[in-house]
Coordinates of C-alpha atoms and ligand atoms in Angstrom, one line a residue:
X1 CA 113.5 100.3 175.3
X2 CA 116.6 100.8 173.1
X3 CA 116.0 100.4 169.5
X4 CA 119.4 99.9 166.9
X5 CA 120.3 103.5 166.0
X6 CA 120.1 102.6 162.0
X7 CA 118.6 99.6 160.0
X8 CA 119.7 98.1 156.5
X9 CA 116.9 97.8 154.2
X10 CA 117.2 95.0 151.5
X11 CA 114.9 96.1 148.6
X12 CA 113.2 92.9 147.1
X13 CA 110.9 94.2 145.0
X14 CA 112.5 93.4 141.9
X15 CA 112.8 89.9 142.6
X16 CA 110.2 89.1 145.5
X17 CA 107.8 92.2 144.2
X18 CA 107.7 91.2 140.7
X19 CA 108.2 87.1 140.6
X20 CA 104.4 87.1 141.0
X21 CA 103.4 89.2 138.4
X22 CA 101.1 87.7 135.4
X23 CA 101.5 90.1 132.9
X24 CA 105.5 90.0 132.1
X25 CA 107.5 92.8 132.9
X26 CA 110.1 94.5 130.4
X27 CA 113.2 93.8 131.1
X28 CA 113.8 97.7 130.4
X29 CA 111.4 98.6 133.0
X30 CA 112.7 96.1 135.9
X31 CA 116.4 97.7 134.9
X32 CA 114.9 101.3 135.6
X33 CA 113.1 99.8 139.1
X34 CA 116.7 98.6 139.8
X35 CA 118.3 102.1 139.1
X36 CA 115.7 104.2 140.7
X37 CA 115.4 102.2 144.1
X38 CA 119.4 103.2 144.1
X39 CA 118.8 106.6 143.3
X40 CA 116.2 106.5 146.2
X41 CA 119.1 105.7 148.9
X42 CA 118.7 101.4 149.0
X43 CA 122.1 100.1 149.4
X44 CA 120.8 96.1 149.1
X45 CA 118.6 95.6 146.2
X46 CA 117.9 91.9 145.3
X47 CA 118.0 92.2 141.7
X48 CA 116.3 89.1 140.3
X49 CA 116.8 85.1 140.7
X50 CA 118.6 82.2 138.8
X51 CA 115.7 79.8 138.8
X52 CA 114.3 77.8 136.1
X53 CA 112.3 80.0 134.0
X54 CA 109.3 77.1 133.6
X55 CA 109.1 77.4 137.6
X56 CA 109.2 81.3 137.5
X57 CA 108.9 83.0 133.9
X58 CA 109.0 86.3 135.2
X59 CA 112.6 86.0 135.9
X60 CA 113.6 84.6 132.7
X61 CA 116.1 87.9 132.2
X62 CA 117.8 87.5 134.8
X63 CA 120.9 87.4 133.0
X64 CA 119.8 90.3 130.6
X65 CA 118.7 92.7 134.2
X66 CA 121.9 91.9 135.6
X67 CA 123.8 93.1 132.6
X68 CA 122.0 96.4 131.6
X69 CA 121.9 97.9 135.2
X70 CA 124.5 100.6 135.8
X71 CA 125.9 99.4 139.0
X72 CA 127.0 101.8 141.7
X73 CA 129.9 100.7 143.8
X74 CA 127.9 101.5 147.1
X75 CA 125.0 99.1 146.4
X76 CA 124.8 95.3 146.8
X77 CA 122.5 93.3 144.0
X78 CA 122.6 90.1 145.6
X79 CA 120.0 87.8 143.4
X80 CA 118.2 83.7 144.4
X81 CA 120.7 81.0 143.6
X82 CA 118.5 77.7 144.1
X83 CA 121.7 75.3 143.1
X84 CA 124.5 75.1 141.7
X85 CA 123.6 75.6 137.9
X86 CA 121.3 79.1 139.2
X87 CA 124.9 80.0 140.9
X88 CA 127.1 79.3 138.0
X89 CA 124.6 81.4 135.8
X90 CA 124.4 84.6 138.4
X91 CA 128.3 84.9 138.6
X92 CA 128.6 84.5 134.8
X93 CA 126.3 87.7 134.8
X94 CA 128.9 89.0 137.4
X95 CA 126.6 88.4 140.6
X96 CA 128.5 89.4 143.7
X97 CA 126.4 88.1 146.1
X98 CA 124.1 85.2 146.1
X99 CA 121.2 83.7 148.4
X100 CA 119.9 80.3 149.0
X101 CA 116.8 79.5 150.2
X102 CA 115.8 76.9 152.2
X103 CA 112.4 76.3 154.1
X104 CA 111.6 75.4 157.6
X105 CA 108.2 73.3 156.3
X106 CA 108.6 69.8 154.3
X107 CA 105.4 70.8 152.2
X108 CA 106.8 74.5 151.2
X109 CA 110.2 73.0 150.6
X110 CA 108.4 70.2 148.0
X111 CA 106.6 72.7 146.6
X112 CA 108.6 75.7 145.7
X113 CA 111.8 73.8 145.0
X114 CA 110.8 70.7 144.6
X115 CA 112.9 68.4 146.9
X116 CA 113.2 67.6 150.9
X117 CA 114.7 70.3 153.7
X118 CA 117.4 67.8 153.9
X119 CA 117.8 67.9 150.0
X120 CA 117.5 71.1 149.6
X121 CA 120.7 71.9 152.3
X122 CA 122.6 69.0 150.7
X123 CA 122.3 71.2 147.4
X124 CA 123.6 74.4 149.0
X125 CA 126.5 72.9 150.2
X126 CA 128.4 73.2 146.7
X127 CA 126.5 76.8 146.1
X128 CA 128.5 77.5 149.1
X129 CA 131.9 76.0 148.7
X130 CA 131.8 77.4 144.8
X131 CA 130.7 81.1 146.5
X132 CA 133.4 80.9 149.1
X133 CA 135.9 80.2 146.0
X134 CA 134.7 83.4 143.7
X135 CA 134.4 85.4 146.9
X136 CA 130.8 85.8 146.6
X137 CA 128.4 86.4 150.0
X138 CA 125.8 84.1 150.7
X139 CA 122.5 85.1 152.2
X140 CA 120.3 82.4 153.5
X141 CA 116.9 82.4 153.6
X142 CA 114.5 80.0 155.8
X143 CA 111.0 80.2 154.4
X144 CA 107.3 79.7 156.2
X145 CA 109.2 80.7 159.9
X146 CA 105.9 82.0 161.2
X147 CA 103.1 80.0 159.4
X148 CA 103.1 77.4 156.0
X149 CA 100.8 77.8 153.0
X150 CA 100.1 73.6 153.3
X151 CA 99.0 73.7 157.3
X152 CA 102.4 72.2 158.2
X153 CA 103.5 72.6 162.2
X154 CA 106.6 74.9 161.9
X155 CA 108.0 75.8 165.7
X156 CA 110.6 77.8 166.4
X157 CA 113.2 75.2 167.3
X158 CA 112.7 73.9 163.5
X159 CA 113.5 77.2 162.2
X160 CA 116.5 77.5 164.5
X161 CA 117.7 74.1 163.3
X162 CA 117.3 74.8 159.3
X163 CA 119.1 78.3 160.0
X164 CA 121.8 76.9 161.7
X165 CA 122.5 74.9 159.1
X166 CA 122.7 77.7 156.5
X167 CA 125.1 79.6 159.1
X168 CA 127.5 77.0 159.4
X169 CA 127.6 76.2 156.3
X170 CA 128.9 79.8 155.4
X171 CA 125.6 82.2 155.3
X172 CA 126.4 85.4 156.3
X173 CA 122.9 86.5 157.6
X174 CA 119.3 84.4 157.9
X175 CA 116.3 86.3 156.4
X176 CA 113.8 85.0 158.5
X177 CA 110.6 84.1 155.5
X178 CA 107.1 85.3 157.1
X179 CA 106.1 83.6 154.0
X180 CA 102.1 83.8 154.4
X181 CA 102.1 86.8 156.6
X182 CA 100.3 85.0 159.4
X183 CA 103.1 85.9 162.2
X184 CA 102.2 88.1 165.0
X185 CA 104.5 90.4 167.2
X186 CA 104.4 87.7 170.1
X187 CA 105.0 84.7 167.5
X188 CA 107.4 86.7 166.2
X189 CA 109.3 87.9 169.1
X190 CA 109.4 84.4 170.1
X191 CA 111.0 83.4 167.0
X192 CA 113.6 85.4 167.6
X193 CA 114.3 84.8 171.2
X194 CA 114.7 81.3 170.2
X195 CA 116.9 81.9 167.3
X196 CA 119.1 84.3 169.6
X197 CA 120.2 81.5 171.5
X198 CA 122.6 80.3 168.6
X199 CA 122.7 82.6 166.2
X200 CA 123.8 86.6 167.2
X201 CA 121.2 88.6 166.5
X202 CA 123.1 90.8 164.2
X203 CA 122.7 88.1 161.7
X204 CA 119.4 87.8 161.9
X205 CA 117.0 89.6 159.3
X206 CA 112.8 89.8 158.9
X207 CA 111.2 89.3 156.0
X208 CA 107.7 89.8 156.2
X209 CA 104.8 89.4 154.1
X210 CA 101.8 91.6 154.8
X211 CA 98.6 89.2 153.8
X212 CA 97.6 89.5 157.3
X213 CA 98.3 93.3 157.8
X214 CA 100.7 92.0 160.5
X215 CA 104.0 92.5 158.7
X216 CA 104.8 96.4 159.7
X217 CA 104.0 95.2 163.3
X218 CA 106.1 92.3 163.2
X219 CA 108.8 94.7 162.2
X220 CA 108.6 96.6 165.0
X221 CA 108.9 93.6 167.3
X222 CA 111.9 91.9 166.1
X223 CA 113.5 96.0 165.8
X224 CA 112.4 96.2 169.6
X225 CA 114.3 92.5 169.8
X226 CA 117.2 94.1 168.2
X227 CA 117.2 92.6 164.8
X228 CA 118.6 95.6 162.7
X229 CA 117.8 94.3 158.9
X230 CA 114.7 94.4 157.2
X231 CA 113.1 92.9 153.9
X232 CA 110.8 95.3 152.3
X233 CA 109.3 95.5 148.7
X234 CA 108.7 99.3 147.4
X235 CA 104.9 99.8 146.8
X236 CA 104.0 97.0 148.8
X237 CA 104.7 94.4 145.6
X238 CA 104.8 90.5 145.3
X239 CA 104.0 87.5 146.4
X240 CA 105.2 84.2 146.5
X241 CA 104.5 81.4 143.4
X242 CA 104.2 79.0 145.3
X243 CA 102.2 80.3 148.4
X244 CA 98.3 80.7 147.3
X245 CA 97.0 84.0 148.3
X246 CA 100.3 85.4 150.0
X247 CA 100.3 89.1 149.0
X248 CA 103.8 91.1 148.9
X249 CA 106.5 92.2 151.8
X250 CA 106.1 95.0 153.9
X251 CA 106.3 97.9 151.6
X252 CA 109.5 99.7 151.6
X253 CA 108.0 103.3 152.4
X254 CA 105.8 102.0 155.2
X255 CA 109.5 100.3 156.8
X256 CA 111.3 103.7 156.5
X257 CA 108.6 105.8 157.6
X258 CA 108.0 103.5 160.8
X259 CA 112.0 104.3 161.0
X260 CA 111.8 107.7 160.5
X261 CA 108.9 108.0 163.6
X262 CA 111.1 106.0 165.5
X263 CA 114.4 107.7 165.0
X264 CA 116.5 105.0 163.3
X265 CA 118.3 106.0 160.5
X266 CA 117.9 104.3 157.1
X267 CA 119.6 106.3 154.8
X268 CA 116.5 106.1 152.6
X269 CA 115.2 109.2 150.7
X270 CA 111.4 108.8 151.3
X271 CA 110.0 111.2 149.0
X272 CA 112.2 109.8 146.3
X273 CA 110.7 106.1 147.4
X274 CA 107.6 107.2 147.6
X275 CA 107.7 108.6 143.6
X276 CA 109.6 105.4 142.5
X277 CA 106.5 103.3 144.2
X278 CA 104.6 105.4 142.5
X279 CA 106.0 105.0 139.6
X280 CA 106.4 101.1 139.4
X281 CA 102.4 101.0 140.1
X282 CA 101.5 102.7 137.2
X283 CA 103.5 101.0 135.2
X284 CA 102.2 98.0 136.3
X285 CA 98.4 99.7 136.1
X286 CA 97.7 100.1 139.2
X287 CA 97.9 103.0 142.1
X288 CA 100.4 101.8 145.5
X289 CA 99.0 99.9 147.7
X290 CA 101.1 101.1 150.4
X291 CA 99.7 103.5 153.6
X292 CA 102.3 105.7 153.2
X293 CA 102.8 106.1 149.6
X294 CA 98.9 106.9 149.2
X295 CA 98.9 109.5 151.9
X296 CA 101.7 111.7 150.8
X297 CA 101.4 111.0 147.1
X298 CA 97.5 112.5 148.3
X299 CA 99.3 115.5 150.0
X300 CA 101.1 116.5 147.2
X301 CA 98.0 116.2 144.6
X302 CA 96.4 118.7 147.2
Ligands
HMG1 P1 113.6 70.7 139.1 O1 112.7 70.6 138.0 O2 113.5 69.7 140.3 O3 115.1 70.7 138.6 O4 113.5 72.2 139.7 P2 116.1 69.7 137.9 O5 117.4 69.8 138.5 O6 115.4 68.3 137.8 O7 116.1 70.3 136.4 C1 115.0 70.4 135.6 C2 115.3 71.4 134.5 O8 115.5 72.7 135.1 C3 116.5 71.1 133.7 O9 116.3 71.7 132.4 C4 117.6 72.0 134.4 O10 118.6 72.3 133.5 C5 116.8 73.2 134.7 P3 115.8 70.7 131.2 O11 116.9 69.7 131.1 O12 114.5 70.2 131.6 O13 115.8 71.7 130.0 N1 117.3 74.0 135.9 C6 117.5 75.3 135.9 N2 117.3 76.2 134.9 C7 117.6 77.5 135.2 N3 118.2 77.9 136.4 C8 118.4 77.0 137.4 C9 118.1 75.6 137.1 N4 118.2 74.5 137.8 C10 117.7 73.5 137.1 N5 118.9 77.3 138.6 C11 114.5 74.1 140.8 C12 114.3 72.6 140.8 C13 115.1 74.5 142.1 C14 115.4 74.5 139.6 C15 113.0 74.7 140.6 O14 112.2 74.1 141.5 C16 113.0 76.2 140.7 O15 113.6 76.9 139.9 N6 112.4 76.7 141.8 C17 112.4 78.1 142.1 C18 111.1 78.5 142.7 C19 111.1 80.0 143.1 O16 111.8 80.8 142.5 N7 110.3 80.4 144.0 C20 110.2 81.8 144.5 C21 111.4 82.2 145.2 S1 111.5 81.7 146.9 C22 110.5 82.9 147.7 O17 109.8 83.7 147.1 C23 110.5 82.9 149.2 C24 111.3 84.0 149.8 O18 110.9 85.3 149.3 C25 111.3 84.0 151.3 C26 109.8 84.0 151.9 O19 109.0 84.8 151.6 O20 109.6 83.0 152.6 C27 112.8 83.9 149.4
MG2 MG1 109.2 86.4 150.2

């Protein structure tokens, strides 16, 4: 077995960790998650999204987040661009790159954005075109790969025809949604071998939600696949709006400490991760969720 020698890690847990959060979130302490993930070694770190605010109020800031974080020149904040108006908004807040998101099931697509598949690409096409102009990357996400929150059907070949839409249109990389955590490492390894028939695999990235406990196993199988780009929210955050009962991504310390037992590099400090999940938990009142973060946060209490 020959795994990729190093993975990116793109840090959604300001966006995908805290869209679900009730209470609202300072902006003050989403800018200091922002800054501390950076500190902690993430060089992607999806800052927040350019959605209406009476879909999502959580990310009503987004303008304000974007402004007050002190940007290094080694990190990427790419943020959700649903249309043209989210897009127009993110690179007046000086957005450098941008992703869409499109789902793979009619329901999920109604639901969370509320028009078709078909709509939905038809709308990126100008987020596109405008990006391509400003020089701003696209990231493309396909939601509900592995499973959809309404019982929709989704195969693999529907996937693979929604994502090949967002490539040719301009999408730099697919983030494969495992919206409702109920993939498995077969389902999921046949995703990808279907996917790798058109799309290299190098632009292919998993983005799994743990509801299932599946997620850091489901990793491992599209790693052993070759997919080299990973979705991951520190302290295990998030869910999605619009998908009952989901609960957050694969946390961010689990991911790099699967790595680190698997020798592929991340570039990821983890004790510094590990105090930054800590961290966010407490100030959103509550202890990390994540395996990893409990068990050496517990070793240094000893
Ligand atoms: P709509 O109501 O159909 O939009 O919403 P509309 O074009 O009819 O406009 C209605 C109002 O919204 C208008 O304002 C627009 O100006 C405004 P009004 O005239 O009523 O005052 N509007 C906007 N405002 C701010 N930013 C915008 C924007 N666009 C229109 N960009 C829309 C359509 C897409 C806007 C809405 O459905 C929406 O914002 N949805 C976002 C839902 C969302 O954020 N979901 C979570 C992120 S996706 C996710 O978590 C999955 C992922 O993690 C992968 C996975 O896990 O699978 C990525
Ligand atoms: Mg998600």
């Amino acid at each position: 077995m020959v795994l990729p020698q190093r993975v990116k890690i793109v840090e959604v847990g300001p966006r995908d960790g805290l869209q679900n959060e009730k209470q609202m979130v300072s902006t003050a302490t989403k800018v200091e998650l922002i800054e501390r993930l950076g500190d902690a070694g993430l060089s992607t770190i999806e800052a927040t999204s350019f959605v209406s605010a009476k879909w999502v109020p959580q990310m009503c800031d987004n303008a304000e987040v974007m402004q007050q974080i002190t940007r290094k020149p080694t990190i990427s904040y790419p943020v959700l661009t649903p249309n043209l108006k989210g897009f127009e908004a993110a690179l007046a807040a000086g957005a450098e790159e941008v992703a869409v998101f499109a789902a793979a099931s009619e329901a999920f697509s109604q639901k969370n954005i509320n028009c078709s598949i078909a709509e939905s690409l038809t709308r990126f096409e100008p987020v596109l075109a405008a990006a391509q102009q400003a020089k701003v990357k696209v990231r493309g996400y396909v939601s509900c790969v592995l499973g959809c929150p309404y019982g929709e059907l989704v195969t693999p070949e529907a996937v693979e025809q929604v994502a090949l839409r967002l490539v040719n249109m301009g999408c730099y990389e697919i983030s494969l949604g495992d919206t409702i955590g109920t993939g498995s490492p077969l389902s999921t390894r046949r995703l990808i071998e279907t996917l790798s028939r058109s799309i290299p695999v190098e632009q292919l990235a998993g983005h799994f939600h743990d509801t299932y406990g599946m997620a850091l196993a489901n990793v491992f199988a599209a790693l052993e696949m070759g997919v080299s780009v990973f979705d991951a929210s520190v302290a295990g955050l998030g869910g999605c709006p619009y998908a009952k009962g989901a609960s957050g991504n694969v946390a961010t310390e689990d991911v790099v400490w699967l790595m680190q037992q698997s020798g592929v590099e991340t570039g990821i400090n983890l004790e510094q991760l590990v105090q930054c999940a800590n961290w966010i938990s407490q100030a959103l009142g509550r202890t990390p969720q994540s395996r990893v973060a409990k068990a050496l946060l517990a070793q240094s209490n000893a």
